[in-house]
Amino acid sequence: MSGILDGKRILITGVLMESSIAFHTAKVAQEQGAEIILTAFPRPTLTERIAKKLPRPAKVIELDVTNPEHLDRLAGLVKDELGSLDGVVHSIGFAPQDALGGNFLNTPFESVATAMHVSAFSLKSLAMACKPLMGEGGSIVGLTFDAQFAWPQYDWMGPAKAALEATSRYLARDLGKEGLRCNLVSAGPIGSMAAKSIPGFGELAEVWNTRSPLAWDMSDPEPAGRAIVALLSDFFPKTTGEIIHVDGGVHMMGA
Ligand SMILES: NC(=O)c1ccc[n+]([C@@H]2O[C@H](COP(=O)([O-])OP(=O)(O)OC[C@H]3O[C@@H](n4cnc5c(N)ncnc54)[C@H](O)[C@@H]3O)[C@@H](O)[C@H]2O)c1
């Protein structure tokens, strides 16, 4: 059986639980023929346990995307395992508790800086760490939550996602000459660990029950994973700096 990622080698960050968007991305990627390698934070053992539920085994490498030593050694470790890379998935987001859940006006800069470092700047860090292994046709894909709007409870993750979206466009600009693409999937709410750490996330997700043209299932990360796999494939060869919405259509509803 042939798949749209046959022969492709893909690095996937962000597999923490079975509810992780990255887990479903990894599953669909393997089903579509990719050879994958996972990165893990905070502990490889957690990711290794979840990786056992994938269709095929996948090697796990520790990566704190804010740790320069981890970033420096990444390409060497991946090269030993896979040789080269055709795609990279950035499925990473974090903000401290005082940057979320209604504390927007009082959040200290240190917490904002952490959110920006882990959630936005890291796309550039990861892209540059993997670039030596990538060539013409390579694809980088990240995940955003529509940063055009001010959402309830999302607070400083909103500006962090706005920064991520801009970072993706600048990466697309600067990496295009090497034939590399950089795109984002803008996903609707999914009940993952990251989502559960946002106090009042249910209130935010409620919007989808009333406004989504397509029925939205918060417990199903696979639609986002499938879109990521499509962007990793050769079926979007001239698309870069783009944001594909996988949100049931909420982004285009006026009321
Ligand atoms: N869940 C949603 O509703 C939703 C909606 C749109 C976009 N997203 C985005 O999707 C991505 C994945 O989130 P998820 O919902 O699958 O949740 P998740 O909790 O499963 O994944 C978040 C991941 O970020 C990783 N991470 C945090 N700090 C890190 C660091 N310093 N270094 C490396 N990795 C680190 C965690 O290990 C975890 O695997 C995030 O960018 C998130 O903002 C989520």
PDB file of C-alpha atoms and ligand atoms in Angstrom:
ATOM      1  CA  MET A   1       0.000   0.000   0.000  1.00  0.00           C
ATOM      2  CA  SER A   2       1.399   3.399  -0.875  1.00  0.00           C
ATOM      3  CA  GLY A   3       1.121   6.461   1.325  1.00  0.00           C
ATOM      4  CA  ILE A   4       1.655  10.189   0.810  1.00  0.00           C
ATOM      5  CA  LEU A   5       4.745  10.125   3.065  1.00  0.00           C
ATOM      6  CA  ASP A   6       6.369   7.022   1.555  1.00  0.00           C
ATOM      7  CA  GLY A   7      10.142   7.258   1.932  1.00  0.00           C
ATOM      8  CA  LYS A   8       9.989  10.466   3.992  1.00  0.00           C
ATOM      9  CA  ARG A   9      11.861  10.929   7.247  1.00  0.00           C
ATOM     10  CA  ILE A  10      10.053  13.131   9.755  1.00  0.00           C
ATOM     11  CA  LEU A  11      10.996  14.511  13.178  1.00  0.00           C
ATOM     12  CA  ILE A  12       7.977  15.057  15.432  1.00  0.00           C
ATOM     13  CA  THR A  13       8.093  17.040  18.695  1.00  0.00           C
ATOM     14  CA  GLY A  14       5.324  17.246  21.287  1.00  0.00           C
ATOM     15  CA  VAL A  15       4.217  13.639  21.896  1.00  0.00           C
ATOM     16  CA  LEU A  16       3.323  13.695  25.602  1.00  0.00           C
ATOM     17  CA  MET A  17       0.000  11.828  25.915  1.00  0.00           C
ATOM     18  CA  GLU A  18      -2.357   9.949  23.601  1.00  0.00           C
ATOM     19  CA  SER A  19      -4.361  13.199  23.534  1.00  0.00           C
ATOM     20  CA  SER A  20      -1.391  15.086  22.036  1.00  0.00           C
ATOM     21  CA  ILE A  21      -1.957  16.394  18.521  1.00  0.00           C
ATOM     22  CA  ALA A  22       1.606  15.198  17.848  1.00  0.00           C
ATOM     23  CA  PHE A  23       0.706  11.590  18.766  1.00  0.00           C
ATOM     24  CA  HIS A  24      -2.031  11.528  16.126  1.00  0.00           C
ATOM     25  CA  THR A  25       0.296  13.225  13.646  1.00  0.00           C
ATOM     26  CA  ALA A  26       2.895  10.509  14.304  1.00  0.00           C
ATOM     27  CA  LYS A  27       0.275   7.781  13.862  1.00  0.00           C
ATOM     28  CA  VAL A  28      -1.052   9.150  10.548  1.00  0.00           C
ATOM     29  CA  ALA A  29       2.523   9.829   9.353  1.00  0.00           C
ATOM     30  CA  GLN A  30       3.503   6.197   9.964  1.00  0.00           C
ATOM     31  CA  GLU A  31       0.281   4.968   8.324  1.00  0.00           C
ATOM     32  CA  GLN A  32       1.228   7.104   5.302  1.00  0.00           C
ATOM     33  CA  GLY A  33       4.658   5.498   5.033  1.00  0.00           C
ATOM     34  CA  ALA A  34       6.942   7.878   6.948  1.00  0.00           C
ATOM     35  CA  GLU A  35       9.870   6.870   9.074  1.00  0.00           C
ATOM     36  CA  ILE A  36       9.613   9.030  12.192  1.00  0.00           C
ATOM     37  CA  ILE A  37      11.718  10.106  15.139  1.00  0.00           C
ATOM     38  CA  LEU A  38      10.160  11.688  18.219  1.00  0.00           C
ATOM     39  CA  THR A  39      11.525  14.273  20.610  1.00  0.00           C
ATOM     40  CA  ALA A  40      10.520  14.333  24.259  1.00  0.00           C
ATOM     41  CA  PHE A  41      10.012  16.894  27.012  1.00  0.00           C
ATOM     42  CA  PRO A  42      10.198  16.783  30.000  1.00  0.00           C
ATOM     43  CA  ARG A  43      11.208  13.091  30.116  1.00  0.00           C
ATOM     44  CA  PRO A  44      11.914  10.566  27.349  1.00  0.00           C
ATOM     45  CA  THR A  45      10.317   7.786  29.456  1.00  0.00           C
ATOM     46  CA  LEU A  46       6.861   9.415  29.209  1.00  0.00           C
ATOM     47  CA  THR A  47       7.076   9.774  25.437  1.00  0.00           C
ATOM     48  CA  GLU A  48       8.535   6.264  25.053  1.00  0.00           C
ATOM     49  CA  ARG A  49       5.526   4.831  26.893  1.00  0.00           C
ATOM     50  CA  ILE A  50       3.060   6.618  24.603  1.00  0.00           C
ATOM     51  CA  ALA A  51       5.144   5.793  21.490  1.00  0.00           C
ATOM     52  CA  LYS A  52       4.497   2.075  22.161  1.00  0.00           C
ATOM     53  CA  LYS A  53       0.895   2.759  21.061  1.00  0.00           C
ATOM     54  CA  LEU A  54       2.012   3.833  17.574  1.00  0.00           C
ATOM     55  CA  PRO A  55       1.672   1.401  14.652  1.00  0.00           C
ATOM     56  CA  ARG A  56       5.480   1.019  14.473  1.00  0.00           C
ATOM     57  CA  PRO A  57       8.378   1.628  16.891  1.00  0.00           C
ATOM     58  CA  ALA A  58       9.900   5.122  16.921  1.00  0.00           C
ATOM     59  CA  LYS A  59      13.148   6.282  18.507  1.00  0.00           C
ATOM     60  CA  VAL A  60      12.833   9.048  21.133  1.00  0.00           C
ATOM     61  CA  ILE A  61      15.363  11.849  21.690  1.00  0.00           C
ATOM     62  CA  GLU A  62      15.242  14.247  24.651  1.00  0.00           C
ATOM     63  CA  LEU A  63      14.683  17.877  23.579  1.00  0.00           C
ATOM     64  CA  ASP A  64      13.942  20.921  25.692  1.00  0.00           C
ATOM     65  CA  VAL A  65      13.538  23.424  22.902  1.00  0.00           C
ATOM     66  CA  THR A  66      14.872  26.228  25.134  1.00  0.00           C
ATOM     67  CA  ASN A  67      18.096  24.319  25.938  1.00  0.00           C
ATOM     68  CA  PRO A  68      20.961  25.324  23.574  1.00  0.00           C
ATOM     69  CA  GLU A  69      22.889  22.095  24.315  1.00  0.00           C
ATOM     70  CA  HIS A  70      19.883  19.955  23.387  1.00  0.00           C
ATOM     71  CA  LEU A  71      19.448  21.977  20.173  1.00  0.00           C
ATOM     72  CA  ASP A  72      23.148  21.738  19.278  1.00  0.00           C
ATOM     73  CA  ARG A  73      23.295  17.950  19.582  1.00  0.00           C
ATOM     74  CA  LEU A  74      19.918  17.303  17.882  1.00  0.00           C
ATOM     75  CA  ALA A  75      21.094  17.117  14.246  1.00  0.00           C
ATOM     76  CA  GLY A  76      23.908  14.680  15.129  1.00  0.00           C
ATOM     77  CA  LEU A  77      21.566  12.345  17.017  1.00  0.00           C
ATOM     78  CA  VAL A  78      18.931  12.433  14.257  1.00  0.00           C
ATOM     79  CA  LYS A  79      21.592  11.884  11.576  1.00  0.00           C
ATOM     80  CA  ASP A  80      22.839   8.734  13.351  1.00  0.00           C
ATOM     81  CA  GLU A  81      19.281   7.385  13.357  1.00  0.00           C
ATOM     82  CA  LEU A  82      17.740   8.516  10.046  1.00  0.00           C
ATOM     83  CA  GLY A  83      20.547  10.099   7.999  1.00  0.00           C
ATOM     84  CA  SER A  84      18.487  13.065   6.836  1.00  0.00           C
ATOM     85  CA  LEU A  85      15.100  14.758   7.315  1.00  0.00           C
ATOM     86  CA  ASP A  86      12.266  15.642   4.909  1.00  0.00           C
ATOM     87  CA  GLY A  87       9.992  17.161   7.525  1.00  0.00           C
ATOM     88  CA  VAL A  88       9.812  18.626  11.027  1.00  0.00           C
ATOM     89  CA  VAL A  89       6.726  19.038  13.215  1.00  0.00           C
ATOM     90  CA  HIS A  90       6.690  21.726  15.920  1.00  0.00           C
ATOM     91  CA  SER A  91       3.900  20.781  18.336  1.00  0.00           C
ATOM     92  CA  ILE A  92       5.075  22.722  21.369  1.00  0.00           C
ATOM     93  CA  GLY A  93       3.346  25.289  23.535  1.00  0.00           C
ATOM     94  CA  PHE A  94       3.629  26.447  27.125  1.00  0.00           C
ATOM     95  CA  ALA A  95       2.785  29.454  29.279  1.00  0.00           C
ATOM     96  CA  PRO A  96       3.153  29.741  33.065  1.00  0.00           C
ATOM     97  CA  GLN A  97      -0.096  29.669  35.063  1.00  0.00           C
ATOM     98  CA  ASP A  98       0.007  33.404  35.813  1.00  0.00           C
ATOM     99  CA  ALA A  99      -0.021  34.129  32.077  1.00  0.00           C
ATOM    100  CA  LEU A 100      -3.352  32.308  31.581  1.00  0.00           C
ATOM    101  CA  GLY A 101      -6.932  32.201  32.782  1.00  0.00           C
ATOM    102  CA  GLY A 102      -7.855  35.874  33.180  1.00  0.00           C
ATOM    103  CA  ASN A 103      -4.653  37.357  34.596  1.00  0.00           C
ATOM    104  CA  PHE A 104      -3.668  39.162  31.382  1.00  0.00           C
ATOM    105  CA  LEU A 105      -3.370  42.647  32.913  1.00  0.00           C
ATOM    106  CA  ASN A 106      -1.170  41.480  35.801  1.00  0.00           C
ATOM    107  CA  THR A 107       1.169  38.917  34.222  1.00  0.00           C
ATOM    108  CA  PRO A 108       4.854  39.696  34.906  1.00  0.00           C
ATOM    109  CA  PHE A 109       7.185  39.946  31.905  1.00  0.00           C
ATOM    110  CA  GLU A 110       9.208  36.906  33.033  1.00  0.00           C
ATOM    111  CA  SER A 111       6.136  34.722  32.461  1.00  0.00           C
ATOM    112  CA  VAL A 112       5.386  36.379  29.117  1.00  0.00           C
ATOM    113  CA  ALA A 113       9.024  35.833  28.101  1.00  0.00           C
ATOM    114  CA  THR A 114       8.790  32.126  28.968  1.00  0.00           C
ATOM    115  CA  ALA A 115       5.600  31.761  26.909  1.00  0.00           C
ATOM    116  CA  MET A 116       7.242  33.493  23.931  1.00  0.00           C
ATOM    117  CA  HIS A 117      10.481  31.499  24.232  1.00  0.00           C
ATOM    118  CA  VAL A 118       8.840  28.058  24.442  1.00  0.00           C
ATOM    119  CA  SER A 119       5.872  28.696  22.139  1.00  0.00           C
ATOM    120  CA  ALA A 120       7.158  31.076  19.414  1.00  0.00           C
ATOM    121  CA  PHE A 121      10.945  31.572  19.287  1.00  0.00           C
ATOM    122  CA  SER A 122      11.299  27.787  19.501  1.00  0.00           C
ATOM    123  CA  LEU A 123       9.957  27.406  15.951  1.00  0.00           C
ATOM    124  CA  LYS A 124      13.051  29.258  14.710  1.00  0.00           C
ATOM    125  CA  SER A 125      15.329  27.316  17.095  1.00  0.00           C
ATOM    126  CA  LEU A 126      13.937  23.956  15.957  1.00  0.00           C
ATOM    127  CA  ALA A 127      14.030  24.893  12.274  1.00  0.00           C
ATOM    128  CA  MET A 128      17.679  25.973  12.514  1.00  0.00           C
ATOM    129  CA  ALA A 129      18.660  22.890  14.547  1.00  0.00           C
ATOM    130  CA  CYS A 130      17.172  20.609  11.864  1.00  0.00           C
ATOM    131  CA  LYS A 131      18.149  22.639   8.783  1.00  0.00           C
ATOM    132  CA  PRO A 132      21.528  20.900   8.245  1.00  0.00           C
ATOM    133  CA  LEU A 133      19.623  17.646   7.652  1.00  0.00           C
ATOM    134  CA  MET A 134      17.016  19.091   5.269  1.00  0.00           C
ATOM    135  CA  GLY A 135      17.107  19.866   1.557  1.00  0.00           C
ATOM    136  CA  GLU A 136      14.917  20.938  -1.379  1.00  0.00           C
ATOM    137  CA  GLY A 137      11.274  19.998  -0.752  1.00  0.00           C
ATOM    138  CA  GLY A 138      11.651  19.911   3.044  1.00  0.00           C
ATOM    139  CA  SER A 139       8.633  20.909   5.111  1.00  0.00           C
ATOM    140  CA  ILE A 140       8.317  22.449   8.577  1.00  0.00           C
ATOM    141  CA  VAL A 141       4.855  22.463  10.166  1.00  0.00           C
ATOM    142  CA  GLY A 142       3.728  24.018  13.460  1.00  0.00           C
ATOM    143  CA  LEU A 143       0.463  24.456  15.346  1.00  0.00           C
ATOM    144  CA  THR A 144      -1.344  27.641  16.229  1.00  0.00           C
ATOM    145  CA  PHE A 145      -4.600  28.695  17.820  1.00  0.00           C
ATOM    146  CA  ASP A 146      -6.057  31.517  15.702  1.00  0.00           C
ATOM    147  CA  ALA A 147      -4.188  34.619  16.882  1.00  0.00           C
ATOM    148  CA  GLN A 148      -6.372  37.104  14.989  1.00  0.00           C
ATOM    149  CA  PHE A 149      -8.779  37.226  17.931  1.00  0.00           C
ATOM    150  CA  ALA A 150      -8.740  37.873  21.677  1.00  0.00           C
ATOM    151  CA  TRP A 151     -10.119  34.679  23.232  1.00  0.00           C
ATOM    152  CA  PRO A 152     -11.476  34.155  26.763  1.00  0.00           C
ATOM    153  CA  GLN A 153      -8.862  32.739  29.198  1.00  0.00           C
ATOM    154  CA  TYR A 154      -6.136  32.264  26.556  1.00  0.00           C
ATOM    155  CA  ASP A 155      -4.386  35.467  27.618  1.00  0.00           C
ATOM    156  CA  TRP A 156      -0.613  35.610  26.910  1.00  0.00           C
ATOM    157  CA  MET A 157      -0.752  32.443  24.798  1.00  0.00           C
ATOM    158  CA  GLY A 158      -2.604  34.703  22.325  1.00  0.00           C
ATOM    159  CA  PRO A 159       0.324  37.092  21.771  1.00  0.00           C
ATOM    160  CA  ALA A 160       2.665  34.054  21.853  1.00  0.00           C
ATOM    161  CA  LYS A 161       0.660  32.456  19.016  1.00  0.00           C
ATOM    162  CA  ALA A 162       0.643  35.779  17.123  1.00  0.00           C
ATOM    163  CA  ALA A 163       4.448  35.745  17.441  1.00  0.00           C
ATOM    164  CA  LEU A 164       4.531  32.105  16.274  1.00  0.00           C
ATOM    165  CA  GLU A 165       2.432  32.964  13.217  1.00  0.00           C
ATOM    166  CA  ALA A 166       4.754  35.854  12.303  1.00  0.00           C
ATOM    167  CA  THR A 167       7.842  33.697  12.977  1.00  0.00           C
ATOM    168  CA  SER A 168       6.488  31.082  10.563  1.00  0.00           C
ATOM    169  CA  ARG A 169       6.119  33.712   7.824  1.00  0.00           C
ATOM    170  CA  TYR A 170       9.669  35.009   8.346  1.00  0.00           C
ATOM    171  CA  LEU A 171      11.050  31.458   8.331  1.00  0.00           C
ATOM    172  CA  ALA A 172       9.120  30.808   5.106  1.00  0.00           C
ATOM    173  CA  ARG A 173      10.723  33.967   3.666  1.00  0.00           C
ATOM    174  CA  ASP A 174      14.282  33.081   4.683  1.00  0.00           C
ATOM    175  CA  LEU A 175      14.226  29.323   4.053  1.00  0.00           C
ATOM    176  CA  GLY A 176      12.415  29.473   0.696  1.00  0.00           C
ATOM    177  CA  LYS A 177      15.655  29.925  -1.236  1.00  0.00           C
ATOM    178  CA  GLU A 178      16.758  26.529   0.037  1.00  0.00           C
ATOM    179  CA  GLY A 179      13.508  24.947  -1.116  1.00  0.00           C
ATOM    180  CA  LEU A 180      12.177  24.590   2.443  1.00  0.00           C
ATOM    181  CA  ARG A 181       8.532  25.374   3.295  1.00  0.00           C
ATOM    182  CA  CYS A 182       7.157  26.501   6.657  1.00  0.00           C
ATOM    183  CA  ASN A 183       3.426  26.378   7.405  1.00  0.00           C
ATOM    184  CA  LEU A 184       1.064  26.221  10.368  1.00  0.00           C
ATOM    185  CA  VAL A 185      -2.143  24.375  11.129  1.00  0.00           C
ATOM    186  CA  SER A 186      -4.600  26.494  13.127  1.00  0.00           C
ATOM    187  CA  ALA A 187      -6.510  23.904  15.142  1.00  0.00           C
ATOM    188  CA  GLY A 188      -9.796  24.215  17.008  1.00  0.00           C
ATOM    189  CA  PRO A 189      -9.846  23.239  20.706  1.00  0.00           C
ATOM    190  CA  ILE A 190      -8.585  19.751  21.644  1.00  0.00           C
ATOM    191  CA  GLY A 191      -8.728  18.382  25.196  1.00  0.00           C
ATOM    192  CA  SER A 192      -4.962  17.789  25.527  1.00  0.00           C
ATOM    193  CA  MET A 193      -2.671  18.370  28.526  1.00  0.00           C
ATOM    194  CA  ALA A 194      -1.757  21.829  27.179  1.00  0.00           C
ATOM    195  CA  ALA A 195      -5.457  22.728  26.931  1.00  0.00           C
ATOM    196  CA  LYS A 196      -6.291  21.367  30.384  1.00  0.00           C
ATOM    197  CA  SER A 197      -3.579  23.550  31.909  1.00  0.00           C
ATOM    198  CA  ILE A 198      -5.521  26.646  30.807  1.00  0.00           C
ATOM    199  CA  PRO A 199      -7.966  27.517  33.620  1.00  0.00           C
ATOM    200  CA  GLY A 200     -11.448  27.939  32.099  1.00  0.00           C
ATOM    201  CA  PHE A 201     -10.508  26.245  28.800  1.00  0.00           C
ATOM    202  CA  GLY A 202     -14.031  24.762  28.729  1.00  0.00           C
ATOM    203  CA  GLU A 203     -15.494  28.254  28.354  1.00  0.00           C
ATOM    204  CA  LEU A 204     -13.277  28.845  25.333  1.00  0.00           C
ATOM    205  CA  ALA A 205     -14.129  25.486  23.786  1.00  0.00           C
ATOM    206  CA  GLU A 206     -17.854  26.184  24.288  1.00  0.00           C
ATOM    207  CA  VAL A 207     -17.652  28.674  21.386  1.00  0.00           C
ATOM    208  CA  TRP A 208     -17.247  25.690  19.007  1.00  0.00           C
ATOM    209  CA  ASN A 209     -20.561  24.148  20.100  1.00  0.00           C
ATOM    210  CA  THR A 210     -22.475  27.152  18.833  1.00  0.00           C
ATOM    211  CA  ARG A 211     -20.347  28.579  16.025  1.00  0.00           C
ATOM    212  CA  SER A 212     -18.718  25.715  14.164  1.00  0.00           C
ATOM    213  CA  PRO A 213     -20.361  24.966  10.786  1.00  0.00           C
ATOM    214  CA  LEU A 214     -18.886  21.441  10.932  1.00  0.00           C
ATOM    215  CA  ALA A 215     -19.545  19.396  14.067  1.00  0.00           C
ATOM    216  CA  TRP A 216     -16.455  19.735  16.298  1.00  0.00           C
ATOM    217  CA  ASP A 217     -15.158  16.912  18.519  1.00  0.00           C
ATOM    218  CA  MET A 218     -12.710  18.185  21.147  1.00  0.00           C
ATOM    219  CA  SER A 219     -11.563  14.657  21.903  1.00  0.00           C
ATOM    220  CA  ASP A 220     -10.372  14.017  18.332  1.00  0.00           C
ATOM    221  CA  PRO A 221      -6.917  15.399  17.432  1.00  0.00           C
ATOM    222  CA  GLU A 222      -6.728  13.352  14.213  1.00  0.00           C
ATOM    223  CA  PRO A 223      -8.119  16.013  11.800  1.00  0.00           C
ATOM    224  CA  ALA A 224      -5.266  18.355  12.808  1.00  0.00           C
ATOM    225  CA  GLY A 225      -2.797  15.463  12.457  1.00  0.00           C
ATOM    226  CA  ARG A 226      -4.046  14.652   8.953  1.00  0.00           C
ATOM    227  CA  ALA A 227      -3.637  18.277   7.834  1.00  0.00           C
ATOM    228  CA  ILE A 228      -0.093  18.328   9.223  1.00  0.00           C
ATOM    229  CA  VAL A 229       0.713  15.151   7.301  1.00  0.00           C
ATOM    230  CA  ALA A 230      -0.723  16.712   4.119  1.00  0.00           C
ATOM    231  CA  LEU A 231       1.543  19.755   4.590  1.00  0.00           C
ATOM    232  CA  LEU A 232       4.534  17.445   5.152  1.00  0.00           C
ATOM    233  CA  SER A 233       3.771  15.629   1.902  1.00  0.00           C
ATOM    234  CA  ASP A 234       4.533  16.626  -1.693  1.00  0.00           C
ATOM    235  CA  PHE A 235       0.907  17.705  -2.182  1.00  0.00           C
ATOM    236  CA  PHE A 236       1.541  21.325  -1.083  1.00  0.00           C
ATOM    237  CA  PRO A 237       4.759  21.914  -3.050  1.00  0.00           C
ATOM    238  CA  LYS A 238       4.337  25.675  -3.550  1.00  0.00           C
ATOM    239  CA  THR A 239       2.597  26.558  -0.276  1.00  0.00           C
ATOM    240  CA  THR A 240       4.638  28.346   2.362  1.00  0.00           C
ATOM    241  CA  GLY A 241       4.041  30.923   5.092  1.00  0.00           C
ATOM    242  CA  GLU A 242       0.434  29.683   5.098  1.00  0.00           C
ATOM    243  CA  ILE A 243      -1.970  28.926   7.930  1.00  0.00           C
ATOM    244  CA  ILE A 244      -4.446  26.111   7.245  1.00  0.00           C
ATOM    245  CA  HIS A 245      -7.463  26.210   9.557  1.00  0.00           C
ATOM    246  CA  VAL A 246      -8.614  22.875  10.940  1.00  0.00           C
ATOM    247  CA  ASP A 247     -11.275  24.372  13.174  1.00  0.00           C
ATOM    248  CA  GLY A 248     -14.590  23.234  11.699  1.00  0.00           C
ATOM    249  CA  GLY A 249     -14.855  26.635   9.960  1.00  0.00           C
ATOM    250  CA  VAL A 250     -15.105  28.869  13.054  1.00  0.00           C
ATOM    251  CA  HIS A 251     -12.390  31.225  11.736  1.00  0.00           C
ATOM    252  CA  MET A 252     -14.634  32.543   8.931  1.00  0.00           C
ATOM    253  CA  MET A 253     -17.919  32.903  10.830  1.00  0.00           C
ATOM    254  CA  GLY A 254     -19.049  36.492  11.424  1.00  0.00           C
ATOM    255  CA  ALA A 255     -21.584  35.654  14.096  1.00  0.00           C
TER     256      ALA A 255
HETATM  257  N1  LIG B   1      -5.176  21.686  22.398  1.00  0.00           N
HETATM  258  C1  LIG B   1      -5.672  22.686  21.698  1.00  0.00           C
HETATM  259  O1  LIG B   1      -6.838  23.088  21.864  1.00  0.00           O
HETATM  260  C2  LIG B   1      -4.820  23.362  20.658  1.00  0.00           C
HETATM  261  C3  LIG B   1      -5.426  24.157  19.672  1.00  0.00           C
HETATM  262  C4  LIG B   1      -4.618  24.800  18.731  1.00  0.00           C
HETATM  263  C5  LIG B   1      -3.246  24.655  18.779  1.00  0.00           C
HETATM  264  N2  LIG B   1      -2.682  23.881  19.759  1.00  0.00           N
HETATM  265  C6  LIG B   1      -1.225  23.763  19.783  1.00  0.00           C
HETATM  266  O2  LIG B   1      -0.859  22.442  19.467  1.00  0.00           O
HETATM  267  C7  LIG B   1       0.453  22.200  19.974  1.00  0.00           C
HETATM  268  C8  LIG B   1       0.451  20.870  20.723  1.00  0.00           C
HETATM  269  O3  LIG B   1      -0.373  20.954  21.864  1.00  0.00           O
HETATM  270  P1  LIG B   1      -1.358  19.796  22.317  1.00  0.00           P
HETATM  271  O4  LIG B   1      -2.707  20.403  22.397  1.00  0.00           O
HETATM  272  O5  LIG B   1      -1.149  18.557  21.531  1.00  0.00           O
HETATM  273  O6  LIG B   1      -0.927  19.585  23.860  1.00  0.00           O
HETATM  274  P2  LIG B   1       0.190  18.654  24.531  1.00  0.00           P
HETATM  275  O7  LIG B   1       0.231  19.074  25.957  1.00  0.00           O
HETATM  276  O8  LIG B   1      -0.054  17.234  24.245  1.00  0.00           O
HETATM  277  O9  LIG B   1       1.514  19.114  23.780  1.00  0.00           O
HETATM  278  C9  LIG B   1       2.283  20.235  24.144  1.00  0.00           C
HETATM  279  C10 LIG B   1       3.715  19.784  24.038  1.00  0.00           C
HETATM  280  O10 LIG B   1       4.622  20.860  24.280  1.00  0.00           O
HETATM  281  C11 LIG B   1       5.777  20.256  24.803  1.00  0.00           C
HETATM  282  N3  LIG B   1       6.667  21.214  25.436  1.00  0.00           N
HETATM  283  C12 LIG B   1       6.377  22.120  26.415  1.00  0.00           C
HETATM  284  N4  LIG B   1       7.495  22.775  26.764  1.00  0.00           N
HETATM  285  C13 LIG B   1       8.508  22.284  25.985  1.00  0.00           C
HETATM  286  C14 LIG B   1       9.897  22.558  25.875  1.00  0.00           C
HETATM  287  N5  LIG B   1      10.500  23.469  26.653  1.00  0.00           N
HETATM  288  N6  LIG B   1      10.624  21.856  24.961  1.00  0.00           N
HETATM  289  C15 LIG B   1      10.045  20.942  24.166  1.00  0.00           C
HETATM  290  N7  LIG B   1       8.728  20.630  24.234  1.00  0.00           N
HETATM  291  C16 LIG B   1       7.981  21.296  25.130  1.00  0.00           C
HETATM  292  C17 LIG B   1       5.231  19.239  25.800  1.00  0.00           C
HETATM  293  O11 LIG B   1       6.177  18.251  26.100  1.00  0.00           O
HETATM  294  C18 LIG B   1       4.053  18.682  25.046  1.00  0.00           C
HETATM  295  O12 LIG B   1       4.432  17.521  24.359  1.00  0.00           O
HETATM  296  C19 LIG B   1       0.802  23.412  20.827  1.00  0.00           C
HETATM  297  O13 LIG B   1       1.553  24.334  20.057  1.00  0.00           O
HETATM  298  C20 LIG B   1      -0.565  23.993  21.120  1.00  0.00           C
HETATM  299  O14 LIG B   1      -0.513  25.363  21.472  1.00  0.00           O
HETATM  300  C21 LIG B   1      -3.431  23.224  20.678  1.00  0.00           C
END
